JSON list of C-alpha atoms and ligand atoms in Angstrom, two decimals:
[
{"chain": "S", "resi": 1, "resn": "MET", "atom": "CA", "xyz": [-0.87, 3.33, -1.01]},
{"chain": "S", "resi": 2, "resn": "SER", "atom": "CA", "xyz": [-0.35, 6.85, 0.02]},
{"chain": "S", "resi": 3, "resn": "PRO", "atom": "CA", "xyz": [-0.13, 7.53, 3.73]},
{"chain": "S", "resi": 4, "resn": "ASP", "atom": "CA", "xyz": [-2.93, 9.98, 3.19]},
{"chain": "S", "resi": 5, "resn": "SER", "atom": "CA", "xyz": [-3.81, 9.92, -0.44]},
{"chain": "S", "resi": 6, "resn": "SER", "atom": "CA", "xyz": [-7.27, 11.37, -0.89]},
{"chain": "S", "resi": 7, "resn": "PRO", "atom": "CA", "xyz": [-7.04, 14.36, -3.22]},
{"chain": "S", "resi": 8, "resn": "THR", "atom": "CA", "xyz": [-8.78, 16.58, -0.75]},
{"chain": "S", "resi": 9, "resn": "ARG", "atom": "CA", "xyz": [-6.77, 15.64, 2.29]},
{"chain": "S", "resi": 10, "resn": "ALA", "atom": "CA", "xyz": [-3.50, 16.90, 0.96]},
{"chain": "S", "resi": 11, "resn": "SER", "atom": "CA", "xyz": [-4.69, 20.28, -0.14]},
{"chain": "S", "resi": 12, "resn": "LEU", "atom": "CA", "xyz": [-7.39, 21.02, 2.42]},
{"chain": "S", "resi": 13, "resn": "ALA", "atom": "CA", "xyz": [-7.34, 20.83, 6.17]},
{"chain": "S", "resi": 14, "resn": "GLU", "atom": "CA", "xyz": [-10.67, 19.04, 6.32]},
{"chain": "S", "resi": 15, "resn": "TYR", "atom": "CA", "xyz": [-11.83, 15.70, 4.98]},
{"chain": "S", "resi": 16, "resn": "THR", "atom": "CA", "xyz": [-14.80, 16.78, 2.85]},
{"chain": "S", "resi": 17, "resn": "THR", "atom": "CA", "xyz": [-18.15, 15.02, 2.78]},
{"chain": "S", "resi": 18, "resn": "THR", "atom": "CA", "xyz": [-17.71, 14.27, -0.93]},
{"chain": "S", "resi": 19, "resn": "ALA", "atom": "CA", "xyz": [-14.32, 12.63, -0.37]},
{"chain": "S", "resi": 20, "resn": "ARG", "atom": "CA", "xyz": [-15.80, 10.60, 2.47]},
{"chain": "S", "resi": 21, "resn": "LEU", "atom": "CA", "xyz": [-18.72, 9.45, 0.31]},
{"chain": "S", "resi": 22, "resn": "ILE", "atom": "CA", "xyz": [-16.34, 8.40, -2.49]},
{"chain": "S", "resi": 23, "resn": "ASP", "atom": "CA", "xyz": [-14.10, 6.57, 0.00]},
{"chain": "S", "resi": 24, "resn": "THR", "atom": "CA", "xyz": [-17.11, 4.86, 1.59]},
{"chain": "S", "resi": 25, "resn": "ALA", "atom": "CA", "xyz": [-18.32, 3.70, -1.83]},
{"chain": "S", "resi": 26, "resn": "GLY", "atom": "CA", "xyz": [-14.80, 2.41, -2.52]},
{"chain": "S", "resi": 27, "resn": "VAL", "atom": "CA", "xyz": [-14.69, 0.43, 0.74]},
{"chain": "S", "resi": 28, "resn": "LEU", "atom": "CA", "xyz": [-18.15, -1.06, 0.16]},
{"chain": "S", "resi": 29, "resn": "GLY", "atom": "CA", "xyz": [-17.36, -1.90, -3.48]},
{"chain": "S", "resi": 30, "resn": "PHE", "atom": "CA", "xyz": [-14.04, -3.45, -2.48]},
{"chain": "S", "resi": 31, "resn": "PHE", "atom": "CA", "xyz": [-15.53, -5.68, 0.21]},
{"chain": "S", "resi": 32, "resn": "GLY", "atom": "CA", "xyz": [-18.45, -6.61, -2.04]},
{"chain": "S", "resi": 33, "resn": "ALA", "atom": "CA", "xyz": [-16.14, -7.68, -4.88]},
{"chain": "S", "resi": 34, "resn": "CYS", "atom": "CA", "xyz": [-13.65, -9.39, -2.54]},
{"chain": "S", "resi": 35, "resn": "GLY", "atom": "CA", "xyz": [-16.46, -11.17, -0.73]},
{"chain": "S", "resi": 36, "resn": "PHE", "atom": "CA", "xyz": [-17.83, -12.48, -4.01]},
{"chain": "S", "resi": 37, "resn": "HIS", "atom": "CA", "xyz": [-14.41, -13.73, -5.12]},
{"chain": "S", "resi": 38, "resn": "LEU", "atom": "CA", "xyz": [-13.80, -15.40, -1.74]},
{"chain": "S", "resi": 39, "resn": "TRP", "atom": "CA", "xyz": [-17.23, -17.05, -1.91]},
{"chain": "S", "resi": 40, "resn": "ARG", "atom": "CA", "xyz": [-16.40, -18.41, -5.39]},
{"chain": "S", "resi": 41, "resn": "LEU", "atom": "CA", "xyz": [-13.07, -19.74, -4.11]},
{"chain": "S", "resi": 42, "resn": "ALA", "atom": "CA", "xyz": [-14.54, -21.21, -0.92]},
{"chain": "S", "resi": 43, "resn": "SER", "atom": "CA", "xyz": [-17.23, -23.02, -2.90]},
{"chain": "S", "resi": 44, "resn": "LEU", "atom": "CA", "xyz": [-14.46, -24.99, -4.66]},
{"chain": "S", "resi": 45, "resn": "GLY", "atom": "CA", "xyz": [-13.91, -26.88, -1.40]},
{"chain": "S", "resi": 46, "resn": "PRO", "atom": "CA", "xyz": [-10.70, -27.90, 0.41]},
{"chain": "S", "resi": 47, "resn": "ASP", "atom": "CA", "xyz": [-9.43, -29.96, -2.54]},
{"chain": "S", "resi": 48, "resn": "ALA", "atom": "CA", "xyz": [-8.74, -26.69, -4.39]},
{"chain": "S", "resi": 49, "resn": "LEU", "atom": "CA", "xyz": [-6.07, -25.81, -1.84]},
{"chain": "S", "resi": 50, "resn": "ASP", "atom": "CA", "xyz": [-3.21, -27.27, -3.85]},
{"chain": "S", "resi": 51, "resn": "PHE", "atom": "CA", "xyz": [0.36, -26.17, -4.58]},
{"chain": "S", "resi": 52, "resn": "VAL", "atom": "CA", "xyz": [-0.69, -23.68, -7.28]},
{"chain": "S", "resi": 53, "resn": "THR", "atom": "CA", "xyz": [-3.18, -22.04, -4.93]},
{"chain": "S", "resi": 54, "resn": "LEU", "atom": "CA", "xyz": [-0.67, -21.76, -2.10]},
{"chain": "S", "resi": 55, "resn": "ALA", "atom": "CA", "xyz": [2.02, -20.42, -4.46]},
{"chain": "S", "resi": 56, "resn": "ALA", "atom": "CA", "xyz": [-0.46, -17.85, -5.82]},
{"chain": "S", "resi": 57, "resn": "LEU", "atom": "CA", "xyz": [-1.38, -16.85, -2.27]},
{"chain": "S", "resi": 58, "resn": "LEU", "atom": "CA", "xyz": [2.25, -16.24, -1.29]},
{"chain": "S", "resi": 59, "resn": "ALA", "atom": "CA", "xyz": [3.03, -14.51, -4.61]},
{"chain": "S", "resi": 60, "resn": "GLY", "atom": "CA", "xyz": [0.02, -12.21, -4.20]},
{"chain": "S", "resi": 61, "resn": "TYR", "atom": "CA", "xyz": [1.09, -11.12, -0.73]},
{"chain": "S", "resi": 62, "resn": "LEU", "atom": "CA", "xyz": [4.69, -10.58, -1.84]},
{"chain": "S", "resi": 63, "resn": "ALA", "atom": "CA", "xyz": [3.50, -8.65, -4.89]},
{"chain": "S", "resi": 64, "resn": "ALA", "atom": "CA", "xyz": [1.42, -6.36, -2.67]},
{"chain": "S", "resi": 65, "resn": "ASP", "atom": "CA", "xyz": [4.54, -5.54, -0.63]},
{"chain": "S", "resi": 66, "resn": "VAL", "atom": "CA", "xyz": [6.56, -4.86, -3.81]},
{"chain": "S", "resi": 67, "resn": "PHE", "atom": "CA", "xyz": [3.73, -2.72, -5.18]},
{"chain": "S", "resi": 68, "resn": "SER", "atom": "CA", "xyz": [3.59, -0.71, -1.95]},
{"chain": "S", "resi": 69, "resn": "GLY", "atom": "CA", "xyz": [7.33, -0.13, -2.24]},
{"chain": "S", "resi": 70, "resn": "LEU", "atom": "CA", "xyz": [7.15, 0.94, -5.89]},
{"chain": "S", "resi": 71, "resn": "VAL", "atom": "CA", "xyz": [4.35, 3.44, -5.31]},
{"chain": "S", "resi": 72, "resn": "HIS", "atom": "CA", "xyz": [5.98, 4.80, -2.14]},
{"chain": "S", "resi": 73, "resn": "TRP", "atom": "CA", "xyz": [9.40, 5.09, -3.81]},
{"chain": "S", "resi": 74, "resn": "PHE", "atom": "CA", "xyz": [7.92, 6.76, -6.90]},
{"chain": "S", "resi": 75, "resn": "PHE", "atom": "CA", "xyz": [6.16, 9.52, -5.01]},
{"chain": "S", "resi": 76, "resn": "ASP", "atom": "CA", "xyz": [9.05, 10.01, -2.55]},
{"chain": "S", "resi": 77, "resn": "THR", "atom": "CA", "xyz": [11.48, 10.33, -5.45]},
{"chain": "S", "resi": 78, "resn": "TRP", "atom": "CA", "xyz": [9.85, 11.86, -8.51]},
{"chain": "S", "resi": 79, "resn": "LEU", "atom": "CA", "xyz": [7.44, 14.64, -9.44]},
{"chain": "S", "resi": 80, "resn": "SER", "atom": "CA", "xyz": [6.64, 17.59, -7.24]},
{"chain": "S", "resi": 81, "resn": "ALA", "atom": "CA", "xyz": [4.01, 18.55, -4.72]},
{"chain": "S", "resi": 82, "resn": "THR", "atom": "CA", "xyz": [2.94, 21.14, -7.31]},
{"chain": "S", "resi": 83, "resn": "THR", "atom": "CA", "xyz": [2.52, 18.56, -10.13]},
{"chain": "S", "resi": 84, "resn": "PRO", "atom": "CA", "xyz": [-1.12, 18.83, -11.30]},
{"chain": "S", "resi": 85, "resn": "ILE", "atom": "CA", "xyz": [-3.46, 16.32, -9.61]},
{"chain": "S", "resi": 86, "resn": "LEU", "atom": "CA", "xyz": [-0.79, 13.75, -8.65]},
{"chain": "S", "resi": 87, "resn": "GLY", "atom": "CA", "xyz": [1.12, 16.36, -6.63]},
{"chain": "S", "resi": 88, "resn": "SER", "atom": "CA", "xyz": [-1.66, 17.03, -4.17]},
{"chain": "S", "resi": 89, "resn": "MET", "atom": "CA", "xyz": [-3.02, 13.47, -4.30]},
{"chain": "S", "resi": 90, "resn": "PHE", "atom": "CA", "xyz": [0.19, 11.56, -3.71]},
{"chain": "S", "resi": 91, "resn": "VAL", "atom": "CA", "xyz": [3.47, 13.52, -3.68]},
{"chain": "S", "resi": 92, "resn": "ARG", "atom": "CA", "xyz": [2.73, 15.93, -0.87]},
{"chain": "S", "resi": 93, "resn": "PRO", "atom": "CA", "xyz": [1.06, 13.35, 1.44]},
{"chain": "S", "resi": 94, "resn": "PHE", "atom": "CA", "xyz": [3.99, 10.95, 1.10]},
{"chain": "S", "resi": 95, "resn": "ARG", "atom": "CA", "xyz": [6.60, 13.59, 1.78]},
{"chain": "S", "resi": 96, "resn": "GLU", "atom": "CA", "xyz": [4.66, 15.32, 4.52]},
{"chain": "S", "resi": 97, "resn": "HIS", "atom": "CA", "xyz": [4.46, 11.91, 6.19]},
{"chain": "S", "resi": 98, "resn": "HIS", "atom": "CA", "xyz": [8.22, 12.15, 6.74]},
{"chain": "S", "resi": 99, "resn": "VAL", "atom": "CA", "xyz": [7.59, 15.33, 8.73]},
{"chain": "S", "resi": 100, "resn": "ASP", "atom": "CA", "xyz": [4.34, 14.44, 10.51]},
{"chain": "S", "resi": 101, "resn": "GLU", "atom": "CA", "xyz": [4.45, 10.69, 11.07]},
{"chain": "S", "resi": 102, "resn": "LEU", "atom": "CA", "xyz": [1.45, 10.59, 13.36]},
{"chain": "S", "resi": 103, "resn": "ALA", "atom": "CA", "xyz": [-1.11, 12.31, 11.11]},
{"chain": "S", "resi": 104, "resn": "ILE", "atom": "CA", "xyz": [-1.89, 8.96, 9.50]},
{"chain": "S", "resi": 105, "resn": "THR", "atom": "CA", "xyz": [-2.92, 7.52, 12.89]},
{"chain": "S", "resi": 106, "resn": "ARG", "atom": "CA", "xyz": [-5.63, 10.15, 13.33]},
{"chain": "S", "resi": 107, "resn": "HIS", "atom": "CA", "xyz": [-7.70, 8.88, 10.38]},
{"chain": "S", "resi": 108, "resn": "ASP", "atom": "CA", "xyz": [-10.59, 6.48, 10.81]},
{"chain": "S", "resi": 109, "resn": "PHE", "atom": "CA", "xyz": [-11.06, 3.26, 8.84]},
{"chain": "S", "resi": 110, "resn": "VAL", "atom": "CA", "xyz": [-12.77, 4.79, 5.80]},
{"chain": "S", "resi": 111, "resn": "GLU", "atom": "CA", "xyz": [-10.35, 7.71, 5.51]},
{"chain": "S", "resi": 112, "resn": "THR", "atom": "CA", "xyz": [-7.34, 5.42, 5.92]},
{"chain": "S", "resi": 113, "resn": "ASN", "atom": "CA", "xyz": [-8.44, 2.76, 3.44]},
{"chain": "S", "resi": 114, "resn": "GLY", "atom": "CA", "xyz": [-10.84, 4.38, 0.98]},
{"chain": "S", "resi": 115, "resn": "SER", "atom": "CA", "xyz": [-8.31, 5.34, -1.67]},
{"chain": "S", "resi": 116, "resn": "ASN", "atom": "CA", "xyz": [-6.62, 1.93, -1.76]},
{"chain": "S", "resi": 117, "resn": "CYS", "atom": "CA", "xyz": [-10.00, 0.20, -1.97]},
{"chain": "S", "resi": 118, "resn": "LEU", "atom": "CA", "xyz": [-10.93, 2.42, -4.92]},
{"chain": "S", "resi": 119, "resn": "GLY", "atom": "CA", "xyz": [-7.58, 1.78, -6.58]},
{"chain": "S", "resi": 120, "resn": "SER", "atom": "CA", "xyz": [-7.89, -2.03, -6.35]},
{"chain": "S", "resi": 121, "resn": "LEU", "atom": "CA", "xyz": [-11.53, -2.23, -7.33]},
{"chain": "S", "resi": 122, "resn": "PRO", "atom": "CA", "xyz": [-11.00, -2.22, -11.14]},
{"chain": "S", "resi": 123, "resn": "LEU", "atom": "CA", "xyz": [-8.63, -5.20, -10.88]},
{"chain": "S", "resi": 124, "resn": "LEU", "atom": "CA", "xyz": [-11.12, -7.12, -8.73]},
{"chain": "S", "resi": 125, "resn": "LEU", "atom": "CA", "xyz": [-13.91, -6.38, -11.22]},
{"chain": "S", "resi": 126, "resn": "MET", "atom": "CA", "xyz": [-11.76, -7.46, -14.17]},
{"chain": "S", "resi": 127, "resn": "ALA", "atom": "CA", "xyz": [-11.00, -10.72, -12.34]},
{"chain": "S", "resi": 128, "resn": "LEU", "atom": "CA", "xyz": [-14.71, -11.54, -12.46]},
{"chain": "S", "resi": 129, "resn": "ALA", "atom": "CA", "xyz": [-14.07, -12.59, -16.06]},
{"chain": "S", "resi": 130, "resn": "LEU", "atom": "CA", "xyz": [-11.97, -15.50, -14.73]},
{"chain": "S", "resi": 131, "resn": "ASP", "atom": "CA", "xyz": [-13.74, -18.64, -13.56]},
{"chain": "S", "resi": 132, "resn": "PRO", "atom": "CA", "xyz": [-11.80, -20.27, -10.70]},
{"chain": "S", "resi": 133, "resn": "ALA", "atom": "CA", "xyz": [-13.96, -23.38, -11.04]},
{"chain": "S", "resi": 134, "resn": "SER", "atom": "CA", "xyz": [-12.14, -24.12, -14.31]},
{"chain": "S", "resi": 135, "resn": "GLY", "atom": "CA", "xyz": [-9.09, -24.81, -12.10]},
{"chain": "S", "resi": 136, "resn": "GLY", "atom": "CA", "xyz": [-5.44, -24.48, -13.02]},
{"chain": "S", "resi": 137, "resn": "LEU", "atom": "CA", "xyz": [-4.21, -21.06, -14.03]},
{"chain": "S", "resi": 138, "resn": "ALA", "atom": "CA", "xyz": [-7.61, -19.33, -13.77]},
{"chain": "S", "resi": 139, "resn": "GLU", "atom": "CA", "xyz": [-7.98, -20.44, -10.16]},
{"chain": "S", "resi": 140, "resn": "GLY", "atom": "CA", "xyz": [-4.38, -19.42, -9.37]},
{"chain": "S", "resi": 141, "resn": "ALA", "atom": "CA", "xyz": [-4.89, -16.05, -11.08]},
{"chain": "S", "resi": 142, "resn": "VAL", "atom": "CA", "xyz": [-8.03, -15.30, -9.04]},
{"chain": "S", "resi": 143, "resn": "VAL", "atom": "CA", "xyz": [-6.24, -16.24, -5.80]},
{"chain": "S", "resi": 144, "resn": "PHE", "atom": "CA", "xyz": [-3.25, -14.07, -6.78]},
{"chain": "S", "resi": 145, "resn": "ILE", "atom": "CA", "xyz": [-5.43, -11.07, -7.66]},
{"chain": "S", "resi": 146, "resn": "VAL", "atom": "CA", "xyz": [-7.62, -11.33, -4.55]},
{"chain": "S", "resi": 147, "resn": "VAL", "atom": "CA", "xyz": [-4.61, -11.67, -2.21]},
{"chain": "S", "resi": 148, "resn": "LEU", "atom": "CA", "xyz": [-2.78, -8.88, -4.04]},
{"chain": "S", "resi": 149, "resn": "CYS", "atom": "CA", "xyz": [-5.81, -6.58, -3.65]},
{"chain": "S", "resi": 150, "resn": "LEU", "atom": "CA", "xyz": [-6.29, -7.57, 0.01]},
{"chain": "S", "resi": 151, "resn": "GLY", "atom": "CA", "xyz": [-2.60, -6.77, 0.55]},
{"chain": "S", "resi": 152, "resn": "ILE", "atom": "CA", "xyz": [-2.96, -3.41, -1.19]},
{"chain": "S", "resi": 153, "resn": "PHE", "atom": "CA", "xyz": [-6.04, -2.72, 0.92]},
{"chain": "S", "resi": 154, "resn": "ALA", "atom": "CA", "xyz": [-4.15, -3.65, 4.09]},
{"chain": "S", "resi": 155, "resn": "THR", "atom": "CA", "xyz": [-1.13, -1.47, 3.27]},
{"chain": "S", "resi": 156, "resn": "ASN", "atom": "CA", "xyz": [-2.41, 1.86, 4.59]},
{"chain": "S", "resi": 157, "resn": "GLN", "atom": "CA", "xyz": [-3.90, 0.16, 7.64]},
{"chain": "S", "resi": 158, "resn": "PHE", "atom": "CA", "xyz": [-0.68, -1.71, 8.41]},
{"chain": "S", "resi": 159, "resn": "HIS", "atom": "CA", "xyz": [1.34, 1.45, 7.80]},
{"chain": "S", "resi": 160, "resn": "SER", "atom": "CA", "xyz": [-0.94, 3.40, 10.13]},
{"chain": "S", "resi": 161, "resn": "TRP", "atom": "CA", "xyz": [-0.62, 0.69, 12.80]},
{"chain": "S", "resi": 162, "resn": "ALA", "atom": "CA", "xyz": [3.18, 0.91, 12.51]},
{"chain": "S", "resi": 163, "resn": "HIS", "atom": "CA", "xyz": [2.93, 4.53, 13.69]},
{"chain": "S", "resi": 164, "resn": "LEU", "atom": "CA", "xyz": [0.64, 3.94, 16.68]},
{"chain": "S", "resi": 165, "resn": "THR", "atom": "CA", "xyz": [2.44, 5.01, 19.83]},
{"chain": "S", "resi": 166, "resn": "GLU", "atom": "CA", "xyz": [0.51, 2.50, 21.94]},
{"chain": "S", "resi": 167, "resn": "PRO", "atom": "CA", "xyz": [-0.99, -0.19, 19.68]},
{"chain": "S", "resi": 168, "resn": "PRO", "atom": "CA", "xyz": [-3.52, -2.58, 21.24]},
{"chain": "S", "resi": 169, "resn": "ALA", "atom": "CA", "xyz": [-2.11, -5.99, 22.16]},
{"chain": "S", "resi": 170, "resn": "TRP", "atom": "CA", "xyz": [-3.83, -7.73, 19.25]},
{"chain": "S", "resi": 171, "resn": "ILE", "atom": "CA", "xyz": [-2.23, -5.37, 16.73]},
{"chain": "S", "resi": 172, "resn": "ARG", "atom": "CA", "xyz": [1.20, -5.94, 18.29]},
{"chain": "S", "resi": 173, "resn": "LEU", "atom": "CA", "xyz": [0.53, -9.66, 17.97]},
{"chain": "S", "resi": 174, "resn": "VAL", "atom": "CA", "xyz": [-0.24, -9.34, 14.24]},
{"chain": "S", "resi": 175, "resn": "GLN", "atom": "CA", "xyz": [2.88, -7.18, 13.80]},
{"chain": "S", "resi": 176, "resn": "ARG", "atom": "CA", "xyz": [5.07, -9.64, 15.70]},
{"chain": "S", "resi": 177, "resn": "SER", "atom": "CA", "xyz": [3.76, -12.46, 13.50]},
{"chain": "S", "resi": 178, "resn": "GLY", "atom": "CA", "xyz": [5.36, -10.65, 10.57]},
{"chain": "S", "resi": 179, "resn": "LEU", "atom": "CA", "xyz": [2.11, -10.59, 8.57]},
{"chain": "S", "resi": 180, "resn": "ALA", "atom": "CA", "xyz": [1.90, -6.81, 9.04]},
{"chain": "S", "resi": 181, "resn": "LEU", "atom": "CA", "xyz": [4.58, -4.12, 8.89]},
{"chain": "S", "resi": 182, "resn": "ARG", "atom": "CA", "xyz": [6.56, -4.01, 12.14]},
{"chain": "S", "resi": 183, "resn": "PRO", "atom": "CA", "xyz": [7.14, -0.52, 13.61]},
{"chain": "S", "resi": 184, "resn": "GLU", "atom": "CA", "xyz": [10.85, -1.17, 14.28]},
{"chain": "S", "resi": 185, "resn": "HIS", "atom": "CA", "xyz": [11.30, -2.26, 10.65]},
{"chain": "S", "resi": 186, "resn": "HIS", "atom": "CA", "xyz": [9.44, 0.73, 9.21]},
{"chain": "S", "resi": 187, "resn": "ALA", "atom": "CA", "xyz": [11.33, 3.15, 11.47]},
{"chain": "S", "resi": 188, "resn": "VAL", "atom": "CA", "xyz": [14.37, 2.62, 9.22]},
{"chain": "S", "resi": 189, "resn": "HIS", "atom": "CA", "xyz": [12.57, 4.43, 6.39]},
{"chain": "S", "resi": 190, "resn": "HIS", "atom": "CA", "xyz": [11.80, 7.36, 8.66]},
{"chain": "S", "resi": 191, "resn": "ARG", "atom": "CA", "xyz": [15.47, 8.09, 9.21]},
{"chain": "S", "resi": 192, "resn": "ALA", "atom": "CA", "xyz": [16.70, 10.72, 6.76]},
{"chain": "S", "resi": 193, "resn": "PRO", "atom": "CA", "xyz": [17.35, 10.59, 3.84]},
{"chain": "S", "resi": 194, "resn": "HIS", "atom": "CA", "xyz": [14.38, 8.14, 3.51]},
{"chain": "S", "resi": 195, "resn": "VAL", "atom": "CA", "xyz": [15.90, 6.20, 0.61]},
{"chain": "S", "resi": 196, "resn": "GLY", "atom": "CA", "xyz": [15.27, 2.58, 1.65]},
{"chain": "S", "resi": 197, "resn": "HIS", "atom": "CA", "xyz": [12.69, 0.30, 3.26]},
{"chain": "S", "resi": 198, "resn": "TYR", "atom": "CA", "xyz": [9.97, 1.62, 0.94]},
{"chain": "S", "resi": 199, "resn": "CYS", "atom": "CA", "xyz": [7.77, -1.50, 1.22]},
{"chain": "S", "resi": 200, "resn": "ILE", "atom": "CA", "xyz": [5.05, -0.90, 3.78]},
{"chain": "S", "resi": 201, "resn": "THR", "atom": "CA", "xyz": [2.63, -3.84, 3.62]},
{"chain": "S", "resi": 202, "resn": "THR", "atom": "CA", "xyz": [4.74, -6.44, 5.43]},
{"chain": "S", "resi": 203, "resn": "GLY", "atom": "CA", "xyz": [8.22, -5.10, 4.67]},
{"chain": "S", "resi": 204, "resn": "TRP", "atom": "CA", "xyz": [9.29, -8.64, 3.62]},
{"chain": "S", "resi": 205, "resn": "MET", "atom": "CA", "xyz": [10.66, -7.39, 0.31]},
{"chain": "S", "resi": 206, "resn": "ASN", "atom": "CA", "xyz": [12.74, -4.54, 1.74]},
{"chain": "S", "resi": 207, "resn": "ALA", "atom": "CA", "xyz": [15.82, -6.65, 2.44]},
{"chain": "S", "resi": 208, "resn": "PRO", "atom": "CA", "xyz": [16.00, -8.24, -1.05]},
{"chain": "S", "resi": 209, "resn": "LEU", "atom": "CA", "xyz": [15.09, -5.04, -2.93]},
{"chain": "S", "resi": 210, "resn": "ASP", "atom": "CA", "xyz": [17.44, -2.81, -0.91]},
{"chain": "S", "resi": 211, "resn": "GLY", "atom": "CA", "xyz": [20.08, -5.55, -1.00]},
{"chain": "S", "resi": 212, "resn": "ILE", "atom": "CA", "xyz": [20.26, -5.64, -4.80]},
{"chain": "S", "resi": 213, "resn": "GLY", "atom": "CA", "xyz": [19.98, -1.85, -5.11]},
{"chain": "S", "resi": 214, "resn": "PHE", "atom": "CA", "xyz": [16.65, -2.21, -6.93]},
{"chain": "S", "resi": 215, "resn": "PHE", "atom": "CA", "xyz": [15.43, 1.36, -6.44]},
{"chain": "S", "resi": 216, "resn": "ARG", "atom": "CA", "xyz": [18.84, 2.96, -7.11]},
{"chain": "S", "resi": 217, "resn": "GLY", "atom": "CA", "xyz": [18.95, 0.98, -10.37]},
{"chain": "S", "resi": 218, "resn": "LEU", "atom": "CA", "xyz": [15.50, 2.21, -11.36]},
{"chain": "S", "resi": 219, "resn": "GLU", "atom": "CA", "xyz": [16.55, 5.76, -10.52]},
{"chain": "S", "resi": 220, "resn": "ARG", "atom": "CA", "xyz": [19.65, 5.49, -12.72]},
{"chain": "S", "resi": 221, "resn": "ALA", "atom": "CA", "xyz": [17.53, 4.14, -15.59]},
{"chain": "S", "resi": 222, "resn": "ILE", "atom": "CA", "xyz": [14.95, 6.93, -15.26]},
{"chain": "S", "resi": 223, "resn": "THR", "atom": "CA", "xyz": [17.65, 9.60, -15.00]},
{"chain": "S", "resi": 224, "resn": "ALA", "atom": "CA", "xyz": [19.39, 8.16, -18.08]},
{"chain": "S", "resi": 225, "resn": "ALA", "atom": "CA", "xyz": [16.11, 8.23, -20.02]},
{"chain": "S", "resi": 226, "resn": "THR", "atom": "CA", "xyz": [14.81, 11.61, -18.87]},
{"chain": "S", "resi": 227, "resn": "GLY", "atom": "CA", "xyz": [17.83, 13.55, -17.66]},
{"chain": "S", "resi": 228, "resn": "VAL", "atom": "CA", "xyz": [15.98, 14.26, -14.39]},
{"chain": "S", "resi": 229, "resn": "PRO", "atom": "CA", "xyz": [17.88, 13.42, -11.18]},
{"chain": "S", "resi": 230, "resn": "PRO", "atom": "CA", "xyz": [16.00, 11.71, -8.32]},
{"chain": "S", "resi": 231, "resn": "ARG", "atom": "CA", "xyz": [14.79, 13.62, -5.27]},
{"chain": "S", "resi": 232, "resn": "LEU", "atom": "CA", "xyz": [15.03, 17.02, -6.96]},
{"chain": "S", "resi": 233, "resn": "GLU", "atom": "CA", "xyz": [12.83, 18.50, -4.26]},
{"chain": "S", "resi": 234, "resn": "ASP", "atom": "CA", "xyz": [14.51, 17.01, -1.21]},
{"chain": "S", "resi": 235, "resn": "GLY", "atom": "CA", "xyz": [14.53, 19.57, 1.51]},
{"chain": "S", "resi": 236, "resn": "ALA", "atom": "CA", "xyz": [11.76, 21.55, -0.16]},
{"chain": "S", "resi": 237, "resn": "ILE", "atom": "CA", "xyz": [9.02, 19.75, 1.76]},
{"chain": "S", "resi": 238, "resn": "GLY", "atom": "CA", "xyz": [10.68, 17.65, 4.37]},
{"chain": "W", "resi": 1, "resn": "LIG", "atom": "ZN1", "xyz": [8.64, 7.81, 2.43]},
{"chain": "W", "resi": 2, "resn": "LIG", "atom": "ZN1", "xyz": [5.57, 5.79, 7.85]}
]
């Protein structure tokens, strides 16, 4: 979910061989697990494509967008770049992205997507315990989880595409379809003080979440519980 969330990338200038190997394993594991789930679902045949399946598909994609917003908001708002482990893994990359928007576009496929693949893999493996052939809720749950994980996987890629200065025509087409984050939509988040439009998979959930003051409400609840105000470090990094 991070714009650049490998632990090594934030703290070191180079992308180490070890980080690349871990990311590569994550990508391979993710596609292996996803492929297996999709094969199980496809083998159910077209009759399985009912209302529950379609609802689970839409819910999974929406949930991925909400999840992207929650993670992005959390690391933009709380903790510090000096927080052990999480600081260098997530806080600094997210906040540095406000300063250097184009860094994310210089990463290749594995570097862009490795961490999100690794993060979703446990959920995909746990979903192996569900048998979609039993129909009903199990089938819907597998569809939801697979689409959610595919959406989480796509988030960094879509976010990176939104920062391309000259995206290929086919990427513009996907963005215009609304299935991927549109650059004009995401640009709103990049205007200081960066306190809205946190969702970066499709951005579909930004209007409803910003409209009801979802993140400000969460911030008030966290401040009430912990006494810590949001964005303590604003201005410290960028
Ligand atoms: Zn941000
Ligand atoms: Zn961005």
